[in-house]
PDB file of C-alpha atoms in Angstrom:
ATOM      1  CA  GLN D   1     -19.416  14.856   6.235  1.00  0.00           C
ATOM      2  CA  SER D   2     -19.684  13.268   2.763  1.00  0.00           C
ATOM      3  CA  ALA D   3     -17.452  10.153   2.137  1.00  0.00           C
ATOM      4  CA  LEU D   4     -14.242  10.571   0.212  1.00  0.00           C
ATOM      5  CA  THR D   5     -14.229   8.920  -3.297  1.00  0.00           C
ATOM      6  CA  GLN D   6     -12.157   5.869  -3.859  1.00  0.00           C
ATOM      7  CA  PRO D   7     -12.272   3.153  -6.681  1.00  0.00           C
ATOM      8  CA  ALA D   8     -14.281   0.186  -5.558  1.00  0.00           C
ATOM      9  CA  SER D   9     -11.613  -2.147  -6.757  1.00  0.00           C
ATOM     10  CA  VAL D  10      -8.014  -2.363  -8.010  1.00  0.00           C
ATOM     11  CA  PHE D  11      -6.115  -5.232  -9.567  1.00  0.00           C
ATOM     12  CA  GLY D  12      -2.326  -5.987  -9.895  1.00  0.00           C
ATOM     13  CA  SER D  13       0.090  -8.775 -10.533  1.00  0.00           C
ATOM     14  CA  PRO D  14       3.001  -9.719  -8.087  1.00  0.00           C
ATOM     15  CA  GLY D  15       5.810  -7.404  -8.325  1.00  0.00           C
ATOM     16  CA  GLN D  16       3.949  -4.617 -10.158  1.00  0.00           C
ATOM     17  CA  SER D  17       2.946  -1.214  -8.672  1.00  0.00           C
ATOM     18  CA  ILE D  18      -0.629   0.059  -8.244  1.00  0.00           C
ATOM     19  CA  THR D  19      -2.079   3.374  -7.181  1.00  0.00           C
ATOM     20  CA  ILE D  20      -5.310   4.035  -5.265  1.00  0.00           C
ATOM     21  CA  SER D  21      -6.787   7.390  -5.447  1.00  0.00           C
ATOM     22  CA  CYS D  22      -8.802   9.257  -2.875  1.00  0.00           C
ATOM     23  CA  THR D  23     -10.798  12.350  -3.897  1.00  0.00           C
ATOM     24  CA  GLY D  24     -12.356  14.921  -1.669  1.00  0.00           C
ATOM     25  CA  THR D  25     -12.839  18.676  -1.594  1.00  0.00           C
ATOM     26  CA  SER D  26     -10.943  21.672  -0.508  1.00  0.00           C
ATOM     27  CA  SER D  27     -12.670  21.174   2.813  1.00  0.00           C
ATOM     28  CA  ASP D  28     -11.036  17.903   3.591  1.00  0.00           C
ATOM     29  CA  VAL D  29      -8.265  16.382   1.375  1.00  0.00           C
ATOM     30  CA  GLY D  30      -7.465  19.683  -0.410  1.00  0.00           C
ATOM     31  CA  GLY D  31      -7.406  21.675   2.790  1.00  0.00           C
ATOM     32  CA  TYR D  32      -5.020  19.842   5.077  1.00  0.00           C
ATOM     33  CA  ASN D  33      -2.133  17.532   5.061  1.00  0.00           C
ATOM     34  CA  TYR D  34      -4.088  15.082   7.441  1.00  0.00           C
ATOM     35  CA  VAL D  35      -4.736  12.295   5.002  1.00  0.00           C
ATOM     36  CA  SER D  36      -4.155   8.645   6.406  1.00  0.00           C
ATOM     37  CA  TRP D  37      -4.503   5.298   4.723  1.00  0.00           C
ATOM     38  CA  TYR D  38      -5.635   2.064   6.348  1.00  0.00           C
ATOM     39  CA  GLN D  39      -5.152  -1.646   5.367  1.00  0.00           C
ATOM     40  CA  GLN D  40      -7.753  -3.924   6.475  1.00  0.00           C
ATOM     41  CA  HIS D  41      -7.712  -7.802   5.888  1.00  0.00           C
ATOM     42  CA  PRO D  42     -10.982  -9.740   6.080  1.00  0.00           C
ATOM     43  CA  GLY D  43     -12.157 -10.090   9.776  1.00  0.00           C
ATOM     44  CA  LYS D  44      -9.308  -7.868  11.185  1.00  0.00           C
ATOM     45  CA  ALA D  45      -9.087  -4.450  12.562  1.00  0.00           C
ATOM     46  CA  PRO D  46      -7.774  -1.708  10.226  1.00  0.00           C
ATOM     47  CA  LYS D  47      -4.030  -0.905  10.311  1.00  0.00           C
ATOM     48  CA  LEU D  48      -2.446   2.457   9.827  1.00  0.00           C
ATOM     49  CA  MET D  49      -0.197   2.452   6.725  1.00  0.00           C
ATOM     50  CA  ILE D  50       0.289   6.205   5.874  1.00  0.00           C
ATOM     51  CA  TYR D  51      -0.342   9.312   8.016  1.00  0.00           C
ATOM     52  CA  ASP D  52      -0.097  13.024   7.282  1.00  0.00           C
ATOM     53  CA  VAL D  53      -0.242  12.256   3.469  1.00  0.00           C
ATOM     54  CA  SER D  54       2.973  10.673   3.112  1.00  0.00           C
ATOM     55  CA  ASN D  55       4.452   9.438   6.341  1.00  0.00           C
ATOM     56  CA  ARG D  56       4.889   5.859   7.189  1.00  0.00           C
ATOM     57  CA  PRO D  57       4.602   4.463  10.829  1.00  0.00           C
ATOM     58  CA  SER D  58       7.436   2.423  12.163  1.00  0.00           C
ATOM     59  CA  GLY D  59       7.143  -1.119  10.823  1.00  0.00           C
ATOM     60  CA  VAL D  60       5.276  -0.375   7.698  1.00  0.00           C
ATOM     61  CA  SER D  61       7.124  -1.428   4.539  1.00  0.00           C
ATOM     62  CA  ASN D  62       8.624   1.227   2.332  1.00  0.00           C
ATOM     63  CA  ARG D  63       6.762  -0.336  -0.573  1.00  0.00           C
ATOM     64  CA  PHE D  64       3.881   1.686   0.674  1.00  0.00           C
ATOM     65  CA  SER D  65       3.920   5.477  -0.116  1.00  0.00           C
ATOM     66  CA  GLY D  66       1.449   8.407  -0.183  1.00  0.00           C
ATOM     67  CA  SER D  67       1.084  11.609  -1.853  1.00  0.00           C
ATOM     68  CA  LYS D  68      -1.340  14.439  -2.548  1.00  0.00           C
ATOM     69  CA  SER D  69      -2.262  16.825  -5.404  1.00  0.00           C
ATOM     70  CA  GLY D  70      -5.050  19.257  -4.909  1.00  0.00           C
ATOM     71  CA  ASN D  71      -8.146  17.519  -3.676  1.00  0.00           C
ATOM     72  CA  THR D  72      -6.960  13.946  -4.478  1.00  0.00           C
ATOM     73  CA  ALA D  73      -4.687  11.818  -2.313  1.00  0.00           C
ATOM     74  CA  SER D  74      -2.949   8.800  -3.508  1.00  0.00           C
ATOM     75  CA  LEU D  75      -1.613   5.504  -2.087  1.00  0.00           C
ATOM     76  CA  THR D  76       0.948   3.530  -4.145  1.00  0.00           C
ATOM     77  CA  ILE D  77       2.082   0.039  -3.346  1.00  0.00           C
ATOM     78  CA  SER D  78       5.271  -1.043  -5.306  1.00  0.00           C
ATOM     79  CA  GLY D  79       6.509  -4.673  -5.660  1.00  0.00           C
ATOM     80  CA  LEU D  80       3.095  -5.951  -4.841  1.00  0.00           C
ATOM     81  CA  GLN D  81       3.017  -9.053  -2.733  1.00  0.00           C
ATOM     82  CA  ALA D  82       0.072 -11.531  -2.111  1.00  0.00           C
ATOM     83  CA  GLU D  83      -0.219 -10.333   1.481  1.00  0.00           C
ATOM     84  CA  ASP D  84      -1.040  -6.826   0.190  1.00  0.00           C
ATOM     85  CA  GLU D  85      -4.370  -8.055  -0.939  1.00  0.00           C
ATOM     86  CA  ALA D  86      -6.861  -6.244   1.332  1.00  0.00           C
ATOM     87  CA  ASP D  87      -9.329  -3.486   1.575  1.00  0.00           C
ATOM     88  CA  TYR D  88      -7.658   0.009   1.809  1.00  0.00           C
ATOM     89  CA  TYR D  89      -9.282   3.209   3.188  1.00  0.00           C
ATOM     90  CA  CYS D  90      -8.332   6.843   3.022  1.00  0.00           C
ATOM     91  CA  SER D  91      -9.349   9.228   5.531  1.00  0.00           C
ATOM     92  CA  SER D  92      -8.994  12.924   6.107  1.00  0.00           C
ATOM     93  CA  TYR D  93      -9.535  15.632   8.698  1.00  0.00           C
ATOM     94  CA  THR D  94     -12.198  18.085   7.892  1.00  0.00           C
ATOM     95  CA  SER D  95     -13.650  21.247   9.466  1.00  0.00           C
ATOM     96  CA  SER D  96     -16.267  22.071   6.950  1.00  0.00           C
ATOM     97  CA  SER D  97     -18.891  22.154   9.673  1.00  0.00           C
ATOM     98  CA  THR D  98     -17.467  20.989  12.963  1.00  0.00           C
ATOM     99  CA  PRO D  99     -14.058  19.208  13.195  1.00  0.00           C
ATOM    100  CA  SER D 100     -14.499  15.728  12.195  1.00  0.00           C
ATOM    101  CA  VAL D 101     -12.983  12.743  10.131  1.00  0.00           C
ATOM    102  CA  VAL D 102     -14.241  11.471   6.937  1.00  0.00           C
ATOM    103  CA  PHE D 103     -13.367   8.065   5.412  1.00  0.00           C
ATOM    104  CA  GLY D 104     -13.404   6.877   1.784  1.00  0.00           C
ATOM    105  CA  GLY D 105     -15.606   4.054   0.723  1.00  0.00           C
ATOM    106  CA  GLY D 106     -12.764   1.717   0.453  1.00  0.00           C
ATOM    107  CA  THR D 107     -10.858  -0.053  -2.350  1.00  0.00           C
ATOM    108  CA  LYS D 108     -10.597  -3.877  -2.627  1.00  0.00           C
ATOM    109  CA  LEU D 109      -7.042  -4.692  -3.921  1.00  0.00           C
ATOM    110  CA  THR D 110      -6.867  -7.953  -5.533  1.00  0.00           C
ATOM    111  CA  VAL D 111      -3.353  -9.505  -6.294  1.00  0.00           C
ATOM    112  CA  LEU D 112      -3.866 -11.652  -9.278  1.00  0.00           C
TER     113      LEU D 112
ATOM    114  CA  GLU F   1       2.068  -4.659  24.548  1.00  0.00           C
ATOM    115  CA  VAL F   2      -0.100  -1.895  23.385  1.00  0.00           C
ATOM    116  CA  GLN F   3      -3.751  -2.901  23.396  1.00  0.00           C
ATOM    117  CA  LEU F   4      -7.349  -1.880  23.296  1.00  0.00           C
ATOM    118  CA  VAL F   5     -10.126  -4.179  24.059  1.00  0.00           C
ATOM    119  CA  GLU F   6     -13.704  -3.354  23.459  1.00  0.00           C
ATOM    120  CA  SER F   7     -16.731  -4.707  25.216  1.00  0.00           C
ATOM    121  CA  GLY F   8     -20.483  -4.178  25.655  1.00  0.00           C
ATOM    122  CA  GLY F   9     -21.769  -4.974  22.222  1.00  0.00           C
ATOM    123  CA  GLY F  10     -24.929  -6.976  21.838  1.00  0.00           C
ATOM    124  CA  LEU F  11     -28.413  -7.248  20.379  1.00  0.00           C
ATOM    125  CA  VAL F  12     -30.816  -4.302  21.282  1.00  0.00           C
ATOM    126  CA  LYS F  13     -34.212  -3.340  20.106  1.00  0.00           C
ATOM    127  CA  PRO F  14     -34.785  -0.129  18.140  1.00  0.00           C
ATOM    128  CA  GLY F  15     -34.997   2.969  20.548  1.00  0.00           C
ATOM    129  CA  GLY F  16     -32.975   1.094  23.062  1.00  0.00           C
ATOM    130  CA  SER F  17     -29.601   1.934  24.606  1.00  0.00           C
ATOM    131  CA  LEU F  18     -26.197   0.390  24.911  1.00  0.00           C
ATOM    132  CA  ARG F  19     -22.849   1.368  26.458  1.00  0.00           C
ATOM    133  CA  LEU F  20     -19.622   0.291  24.952  1.00  0.00           C
ATOM    134  CA  SER F  21     -16.326   0.305  26.826  1.00  0.00           C
ATOM    135  CA  CYS F  22     -12.734   0.082  25.648  1.00  0.00           C
ATOM    136  CA  ALA F  23     -10.021  -0.785  28.018  1.00  0.00           C
ATOM    137  CA  ALA F  24      -6.507   0.338  27.095  1.00  0.00           C
ATOM    138  CA  SER F  25      -3.284  -1.030  28.273  1.00  0.00           C
ATOM    139  CA  GLY F  26       0.437  -0.732  27.300  1.00  0.00           C
ATOM    140  CA  PHE F  27       0.592   2.957  26.780  1.00  0.00           C
ATOM    141  CA  THR F  28      -0.186   6.261  28.873  1.00  0.00           C
ATOM    142  CA  PHE F  29      -3.810   6.480  27.933  1.00  0.00           C
ATOM    143  CA  SER F  30      -4.126   9.987  29.373  1.00  0.00           C
ATOM    144  CA  SER F  31      -1.896  11.435  26.571  1.00  0.00           C
ATOM    145  CA  TYR F  32      -3.816  10.480  23.501  1.00  0.00           C
ATOM    146  CA  SER F  33      -7.021  11.537  21.744  1.00  0.00           C
ATOM    147  CA  MET F  34      -9.315   8.474  21.294  1.00  0.00           C
ATOM    148  CA  ASN F  35     -12.159   7.672  18.784  1.00  0.00           C
ATOM    149  CA  TRP F  36     -15.072   5.360  17.969  1.00  0.00           C
ATOM    150  CA  VAL F  37     -15.205   4.158  14.379  1.00  0.00           C
ATOM    151  CA  ARG F  38     -17.864   1.794  13.106  1.00  0.00           C
ATOM    152  CA  GLN F  39     -18.079  -0.576  10.207  1.00  0.00           C
ATOM    153  CA  THR F  40     -21.469  -1.800   8.771  1.00  0.00           C
ATOM    154  CA  PRO F  41     -21.435  -5.429   7.661  1.00  0.00           C
ATOM    155  CA  GLY F  42     -19.733  -5.637   4.331  1.00  0.00           C
ATOM    156  CA  GLU F  43     -19.435  -1.965   4.154  1.00  0.00           C
ATOM    157  CA  GLY F  44     -16.798   0.761   4.912  1.00  0.00           C
ATOM    158  CA  LEU F  45     -15.565   2.631   7.867  1.00  0.00           C
ATOM    159  CA  GLU F  46     -17.505   5.499   9.499  1.00  0.00           C
ATOM    160  CA  TRP F  47     -15.981   7.819  11.954  1.00  0.00           C
ATOM    161  CA  VAL F  48     -18.365   8.130  15.027  1.00  0.00           C
ATOM    162  CA  SER F  49     -16.809  10.449  17.607  1.00  0.00           C
ATOM    163  CA  SER F  50     -13.414  11.595  19.097  1.00  0.00           C
ATOM    164  CA  ILE F  51     -12.484  12.882  22.587  1.00  0.00           C
ATOM    165  CA  SER F  52      -9.215  14.640  23.480  1.00  0.00           C
ATOM    166  CA  SER F  53      -6.918  13.292  26.228  1.00  0.00           C
ATOM    167  CA  SER F  54      -8.449  15.595  28.872  1.00  0.00           C
ATOM    168  CA  SER F  55     -11.878  15.459  27.387  1.00  0.00           C
ATOM    169  CA  SER F  56     -11.732  19.213  26.383  1.00  0.00           C
ATOM    170  CA  TYR F  57     -12.505  18.468  22.740  1.00  0.00           C
ATOM    171  CA  ILE F  58     -15.450  16.116  21.882  1.00  0.00           C
ATOM    172  CA  TYR F  59     -16.794  15.726  18.372  1.00  0.00           C
ATOM    173  CA  TYR F  60     -19.440  13.664  16.812  1.00  0.00           C
ATOM    174  CA  ALA F  61     -20.502  12.558  13.326  1.00  0.00           C
ATOM    175  CA  ASP F  62     -23.744  14.116  12.343  1.00  0.00           C
ATOM    176  CA  SER F  63     -25.365  10.676  12.161  1.00  0.00           C
ATOM    177  CA  VAL F  64     -24.958  10.226  15.822  1.00  0.00           C
ATOM    178  CA  LYS F  65     -25.067  13.630  17.219  1.00  0.00           C
ATOM    179  CA  GLY F  66     -27.660  13.980  20.021  1.00  0.00           C
ATOM    180  CA  ARG F  67     -27.890  10.335  20.483  1.00  0.00           C
ATOM    181  CA  PHE F  68     -24.428   9.177  21.356  1.00  0.00           C
ATOM    182  CA  THR F  69     -22.150  10.399  24.101  1.00  0.00           C
ATOM    183  CA  ILE F  70     -18.414   9.611  24.243  1.00  0.00           C
ATOM    184  CA  SER F  71     -16.512   9.895  27.489  1.00  0.00           C
ATOM    185  CA  ARG F  72     -13.281   8.592  29.110  1.00  0.00           C
ATOM    186  CA  ASP F  73     -11.882   7.790  32.504  1.00  0.00           C
ATOM    187  CA  ASN F  74      -8.201   8.318  32.506  1.00  0.00           C
ATOM    188  CA  ALA F  75      -7.931   6.897  36.068  1.00  0.00           C
ATOM    189  CA  LYS F  76      -9.365   3.684  34.738  1.00  0.00           C
ATOM    190  CA  ASN F  77      -7.578   3.740  31.274  1.00  0.00           C
ATOM    191  CA  SER F  78     -10.971   3.476  29.688  1.00  0.00           C
ATOM    192  CA  LEU F  79     -13.014   4.909  26.913  1.00  0.00           C
ATOM    193  CA  TYR F  80     -16.889   4.750  26.636  1.00  0.00           C
ATOM    194  CA  LEU F  81     -19.558   5.427  24.079  1.00  0.00           C
ATOM    195  CA  GLN F  82     -23.219   5.555  25.351  1.00  0.00           C
ATOM    196  CA  MET F  83     -25.676   5.018  22.657  1.00  0.00           C
ATOM    197  CA  ASN F  84     -29.304   5.956  23.029  1.00  0.00           C
ATOM    198  CA  SER F  85     -32.141   5.988  20.724  1.00  0.00           C
ATOM    199  CA  LEU F  86     -30.603   3.245  18.612  1.00  0.00           C
ATOM    200  CA  ARG F  87     -31.577   2.668  15.084  1.00  0.00           C
ATOM    201  CA  ALA F  88     -31.471  -0.393  12.598  1.00  0.00           C
ATOM    202  CA  GLU F  89     -28.705   1.775  10.774  1.00  0.00           C
ATOM    203  CA  ASP F  90     -26.563   1.743  13.912  1.00  0.00           C
ATOM    204  CA  THR F  91     -25.979  -1.956  13.388  1.00  0.00           C
ATOM    205  CA  ALA F  92     -22.278  -2.377  12.971  1.00  0.00           C
ATOM    206  CA  VAL F  93     -18.797  -3.429  14.376  1.00  0.00           C
ATOM    207  CA  TYR F  94     -17.675  -0.670  16.754  1.00  0.00           C
ATOM    208  CA  TYR F  95     -13.977  -0.061  16.926  1.00  0.00           C
ATOM    209  CA  CYS F  96     -12.106   1.937  19.583  1.00  0.00           C
ATOM    210  CA  ALA F  97      -9.014   3.659  18.054  1.00  0.00           C
ATOM    211  CA  ARG F  98      -6.169   5.629  19.320  1.00  0.00           C
ATOM    212  CA  ASN F  99      -4.928   8.866  17.665  1.00  0.00           C
ATOM    213  CA  SER F 100      -1.200   8.923  17.384  1.00  0.00           C
ATOM    214  CA  GLY F 101      -1.331  12.356  19.014  1.00  0.00           C
ATOM    215  CA  ASN F 102      -3.745  14.557  21.114  1.00  0.00           C
ATOM    216  CA  TYR F 103      -6.146  15.495  18.421  1.00  0.00           C
ATOM    217  CA  LEU F 104      -8.554  13.915  15.989  1.00  0.00           C
ATOM    218  CA  TYR F 105      -6.605  14.798  12.842  1.00  0.00           C
ATOM    219  CA  TYR F 106      -3.798  12.445  13.737  1.00  0.00           C
ATOM    220  CA  GLY F 107      -3.799   9.115  12.280  1.00  0.00           C
ATOM    221  CA  MET F 108      -5.297   6.297  14.108  1.00  0.00           C
ATOM    222  CA  ASP F 109      -2.411   3.819  14.977  1.00  0.00           C
ATOM    223  CA  VAL F 110      -3.878   1.593  17.510  1.00  0.00           C
ATOM    224  CA  TRP F 111      -7.121  -0.269  17.012  1.00  0.00           C
ATOM    225  CA  GLY F 112      -9.231  -2.778  19.161  1.00  0.00           C
ATOM    226  CA  GLN F 113     -10.690  -5.912  17.685  1.00  0.00           C
ATOM    227  CA  GLY F 114     -14.048  -4.429  17.633  1.00  0.00           C
ATOM    228  CA  THR F 115     -17.476  -5.065  19.380  1.00  0.00           C
ATOM    229  CA  THR F 116     -20.529  -5.893  17.345  1.00  0.00           C
ATOM    230  CA  VAL F 117     -23.863  -3.983  17.899  1.00  0.00           C
ATOM    231  CA  THR F 118     -27.068  -5.241  16.306  1.00  0.00           C
ATOM    232  CA  VAL F 119     -30.134  -3.207  16.501  1.00  0.00           C
ATOM    233  CA  SER F 120     -33.148  -5.358  15.613  1.00  0.00           C
ATOM    234  CA  SER F 121     -36.640  -6.010  16.972  1.00  0.00           C
TER     235      SER F 121
END
Protein backbone atom coordinates (compact mmCIF):
# COMPACT_ATOMS: atom_id res chain seq x y z
CA GLN A 1 0.00 0.00 0.00
CA SER A 2 2.61 2.57 -1.10
CA ALA A 3 1.40 6.12 -1.63
CA LEU A 4 0.96 7.46 -5.14
CA THR A 5 3.50 10.11 -6.20
CA GLN A 6 2.40 13.70 -6.70
CA PRO A 7 4.45 16.89 -6.97
CA ALA A 8 4.57 18.72 -3.66
CA SER A 9 3.60 22.05 -5.17
CA VAL A 10 2.32 23.61 -8.37
CA PHE A 11 2.00 27.29 -9.20
CA GLY A 12 -0.18 29.12 -11.70
CA SER A 13 -1.54 32.55 -12.51
CA PRO A 14 -5.22 33.44 -12.80
CA GLY A 15 -6.58 32.36 -16.18
CA GLN A 16 -3.80 29.89 -16.84
CA SER A 17 -4.02 26.10 -16.93
CA ILE A 18 -2.08 23.73 -14.71
CA THR A 19 -1.70 19.97 -14.57
CA ILE A 20 -1.03 17.85 -11.51
CA SER A 21 0.37 14.38 -12.06
CA CYS A 22 -0.22 11.26 -9.99
CA THR A 23 2.10 8.33 -10.60
CA GLY A 24 1.47 4.84 -9.39
CA THR A 25 2.03 1.33 -10.69
CA SER A 26 0.30 -1.28 -12.80
CA SER A 27 -1.28 -2.53 -9.56
CA ASP A 28 -3.18 0.67 -8.95
CA VAL A 29 -3.38 3.63 -11.35
CA GLY A 30 -2.31 1.63 -14.38
CA GLY A 31 -4.46 -1.37 -13.64
CA TYR A 32 -7.85 0.18 -13.01
CA ASN A 33 -9.95 3.13 -14.13
CA TYR A 34 -10.75 3.98 -10.52
CA VAL A 35 -8.72 7.12 -10.03
CA SER A 36 -10.29 9.97 -8.08
CA TRP A 37 -9.17 13.51 -7.34
CA TYR A 38 -10.01 15.52 -4.22
CA GLN A 39 -9.70 19.21 -3.41
CA GLN A 40 -9.10 20.28 0.17
CA HIS A 41 -9.09 23.83 1.46
CA PRO A 42 -7.39 24.55 4.82
CA GLY A 43 -9.40 23.30 7.76
CA LYS A 44 -12.04 21.72 5.51
CA ALA A 45 -12.94 18.20 4.52
CA PRO A 46 -11.84 16.91 1.11
CA LYS A 47 -14.21 17.36 -1.84
CA LEU A 48 -14.52 14.91 -4.71
CA MET A 49 -13.62 16.65 -8.00
CA ILE A 50 -13.04 13.75 -10.41
CA TYR A 51 -13.92 10.06 -10.24
CA ASP A 52 -13.26 7.08 -12.50
CA VAL A 53 -10.29 8.93 -14.06
CA SER A 54 -12.22 11.57 -15.94
CA ASN A 55 -15.78 11.97 -14.66
CA ARG A 56 -16.97 15.07 -12.83
CA PRO A 57 -19.59 14.87 -10.08
CA SER A 58 -22.60 17.10 -10.46
CA GLY A 59 -21.77 20.65 -9.44
CA VAL A 60 -18.05 20.52 -10.16
CA SER A 61 -16.87 23.09 -12.66
CA ASN A 62 -15.96 21.86 -16.15
CA ARG A 63 -12.67 23.70 -15.67
CA PHE A 64 -11.56 20.53 -13.90
CA SER A 65 -10.69 17.52 -16.04
CA GLY A 66 -8.91 14.22 -15.53
CA SER A 67 -7.02 11.77 -17.70
CA LYS A 68 -4.71 8.79 -17.48
CA SER A 69 -1.83 7.37 -19.48
CA GLY A 70 -0.22 4.17 -18.32
CA ASN A 71 0.61 4.40 -14.63
CA THR A 72 0.16 8.17 -14.44
CA ALA A 73 -3.09 10.04 -13.93
CA SER A 74 -3.44 13.79 -14.36
CA LEU A 75 -5.73 16.53 -13.13
CA THR A 76 -5.93 19.65 -15.28
CA ILE A 77 -7.46 22.89 -14.08
CA SER A 78 -8.09 25.46 -16.78
CA GLY A 79 -8.91 29.13 -16.35
CA LEU A 80 -7.34 29.18 -12.89
CA GLN A 81 -9.23 31.16 -10.27
CA ALA A 82 -8.16 32.31 -6.82
CA GLU A 83 -10.54 29.88 -5.16
CA ASP A 84 -8.78 26.95 -6.83
CA GLU A 85 -5.87 27.48 -4.44
CA ALA A 86 -5.98 24.35 -2.28
CA ASP A 87 -4.41 20.95 -1.72
CA TYR A 88 -5.22 18.29 -4.28
CA TYR A 89 -5.04 14.55 -3.67
CA CYS A 90 -5.34 11.69 -6.09
CA SER A 91 -6.44 8.22 -5.06
CA SER A 92 -6.69 4.86 -6.74
CA TYR A 93 -8.19 1.49 -6.09
CA THR A 94 -5.61 -1.26 -5.75
CA SER A 95 -5.81 -4.98 -5.24
CA SER A 96 -2.09 -5.70 -5.10
CA SER A 97 -2.45 -7.60 -1.82
CA THR A 98 -5.99 -7.10 -0.61
CA PRO A 99 -8.45 -4.59 -2.04
CA SER A 100 -7.69 -1.16 -0.72
CA VAL A 101 -7.45 2.51 -1.61
CA VAL A 102 -4.19 4.40 -1.88
CA PHE A 103 -3.83 8.19 -1.84
CA GLY A 104 -1.16 10.41 -3.26
CA GLY A 105 0.90 12.61 -0.98
CA GLY A 106 -0.97 15.72 -2.07
CA THR A 107 -0.11 18.78 -4.17
CA LYS A 108 -0.37 22.34 -2.93
CA LEU A 109 -1.70 24.56 -5.71
CA THR A 110 -0.81 28.21 -5.34
CA VAL A 111 -2.54 30.76 -7.55
CA LEU A 112 -0.12 33.66 -7.88
CA GLU B 1 -29.29 17.62 3.25
CA VAL B 2 -26.81 14.80 2.82
CA GLN B 3 -24.60 14.82 5.91
CA LEU B 4 -22.07 12.81 7.86
CA VAL B 5 -21.21 13.77 11.43
CA GLU B 6 -18.33 12.11 13.26
CA SER B 7 -17.92 11.92 17.02
CA GLY B 8 -15.90 10.08 19.63
CA GLY B 9 -12.46 11.58 19.12
CA GLY B 10 -10.30 12.66 22.02
CA LEU B 11 -7.06 12.22 23.91
CA VAL B 12 -6.02 8.66 24.72
CA LYS B 13 -2.84 7.11 26.08
CA PRO B 14 -0.71 4.76 23.97
CA GLY B 15 -2.14 1.27 24.14
CA GLY B 16 -5.60 2.62 24.85
CA SER B 17 -8.85 2.28 22.95
CA LEU B 18 -11.37 4.63 21.38
CA ARG B 19 -14.57 4.17 19.41
CA LEU B 20 -15.47 6.62 16.68
CA SER B 21 -19.02 7.04 15.39
CA CYS B 22 -20.38 8.59 12.22
CA ALA B 23 -24.06 9.53 11.96
CA ALA B 24 -25.47 9.68 8.45
CA SER B 25 -28.53 11.60 7.30
CA GLY B 26 -30.19 12.78 4.12
CA PHE B 27 -29.59 9.61 2.08
CA THR B 28 -30.27 5.87 2.12
CA PHE B 29 -27.33 4.84 4.28
CA SER B 30 -27.87 1.12 3.70
CA SER B 31 -27.19 1.49 -0.03
CA TYR B 32 -23.63 2.75 0.16
CA SER B 33 -20.18 1.51 1.04
CA MET B 34 -18.51 3.63 3.73
CA ASN B 35 -14.95 4.45 4.70
CA TRP B 36 -12.75 5.89 7.39
CA VAL B 37 -9.93 8.11 6.11
CA ARG B 38 -7.42 9.86 8.36
CA GLN B 39 -5.13 12.84 8.02
CA THR B 40 -2.18 13.49 10.27
CA PRO B 41 -1.49 17.12 11.18
CA GLY B 42 -0.06 18.91 8.18
CA GLU B 43 0.17 15.67 6.23
CA GLY B 44 -1.78 13.89 3.56
CA LEU B 45 -4.76 11.59 3.50
CA GLU B 46 -4.57 7.91 4.42
CA TRP B 47 -7.34 5.43 3.76
CA VAL B 48 -8.01 3.39 6.90
CA SER B 49 -10.91 1.03 6.26
CA SER B 50 -13.96 0.32 4.13
CA ILE B 51 -17.21 -1.58 4.69
CA SER B 52 -19.81 -2.47 2.07
CA SER B 53 -23.49 -1.71 2.48
CA SER B 54 -24.41 -5.04 4.07
CA SER B 55 -21.05 -5.48 5.83
CA SER B 56 -20.20 -8.35 3.47
CA TYR B 57 -16.91 -6.79 2.40
CA ILE B 58 -14.56 -5.25 4.96
CA TYR B 59 -11.04 -4.08 4.22
CA TYR B 60 -8.27 -2.44 6.24
CA ALA B 61 -5.03 -0.64 5.60
CA ASP B 62 -2.00 -2.67 6.65
CA SER B 63 -1.16 0.01 9.22
CA VAL B 64 -4.31 -0.69 11.26
CA LYS B 65 -5.07 -4.33 10.47
CA GLY B 66 -5.58 -6.35 13.63
CA ARG B 67 -6.03 -3.23 15.79
CA PHE B 68 -9.01 -1.41 14.26
CA THR B 69 -12.49 -2.79 13.54
CA ILE B 70 -14.99 -1.12 11.24
CA SER B 71 -18.71 -1.81 11.61
CA ARG B 72 -22.07 -0.30 10.75
CA ASP B 73 -25.66 -0.35 11.95
CA ASN B 74 -27.95 0.36 9.01
CA ALA B 75 -30.98 0.59 11.28
CA LYS B 76 -29.30 3.47 13.11
CA ASN B 77 -27.69 5.01 9.98
CA SER B 78 -24.36 4.80 11.74
CA LEU B 79 -20.77 3.82 10.99
CA TYR B 80 -18.22 2.94 13.66
CA LEU B 81 -14.50 2.48 14.07
CA GLN B 82 -13.24 0.61 17.13
CA MET B 83 -9.60 1.48 17.65
CA ASN B 84 -7.51 -0.65 20.01
CA SER B 85 -3.81 -0.72 20.87
CA LEU B 86 -3.51 2.88 19.82
CA ARG B 87 -0.09 4.29 18.92
CA ALA B 88 1.27 7.80 18.65
CA GLU B 89 1.25 7.45 14.87
CA ASP B 90 -2.53 6.98 14.94
CA THR B 91 -2.86 10.65 15.95
CA ALA B 92 -4.91 12.25 13.18
CA VAL B 93 -8.19 13.75 12.10
CA TYR B 94 -10.48 10.87 11.22
CA TYR B 95 -13.02 11.41 8.46
CA CYS B 96 -16.05 9.33 7.67
CA ALA B 97 -16.64 9.23 3.90
CA ARG B 98 -19.28 7.71 1.65
CA ASN B 99 -18.47 5.90 -1.57
CA SER B 100 -20.67 6.99 -4.47
CA GLY B 101 -21.58 3.32 -4.95
CA ASN B 102 -21.47 0.07 -3.03
CA TYR B 103 -17.79 -0.78 -3.24
CA LEU B 104 -14.55 0.82 -2.11
CA TYR B 105 -13.37 1.64 -5.64
CA TYR B 106 -16.05 4.26 -6.08
CA GLY B 107 -15.04 7.84 -5.39
CA MET B 108 -15.82 9.25 -1.96
CA ASP B 109 -18.46 11.86 -2.63
CA VAL B 110 -19.65 12.80 0.85
CA TRP B 111 -17.33 13.54 3.79
CA GLY B 112 -17.87 14.43 7.41
CA GLN B 113 -16.14 17.31 9.14
CA GLY B 114 -13.73 14.99 10.93
CA THR B 115 -13.01 14.09 14.54
CA THR B 116 -9.57 14.46 16.12
CA VAL B 117 -7.80 11.57 17.80
CA THR B 118 -4.67 12.32 19.82
CA VAL B 119 -2.59 9.46 21.19
CA SER B 120 -0.19 10.74 23.82
CA SER B 121 0.94 9.96 27.34
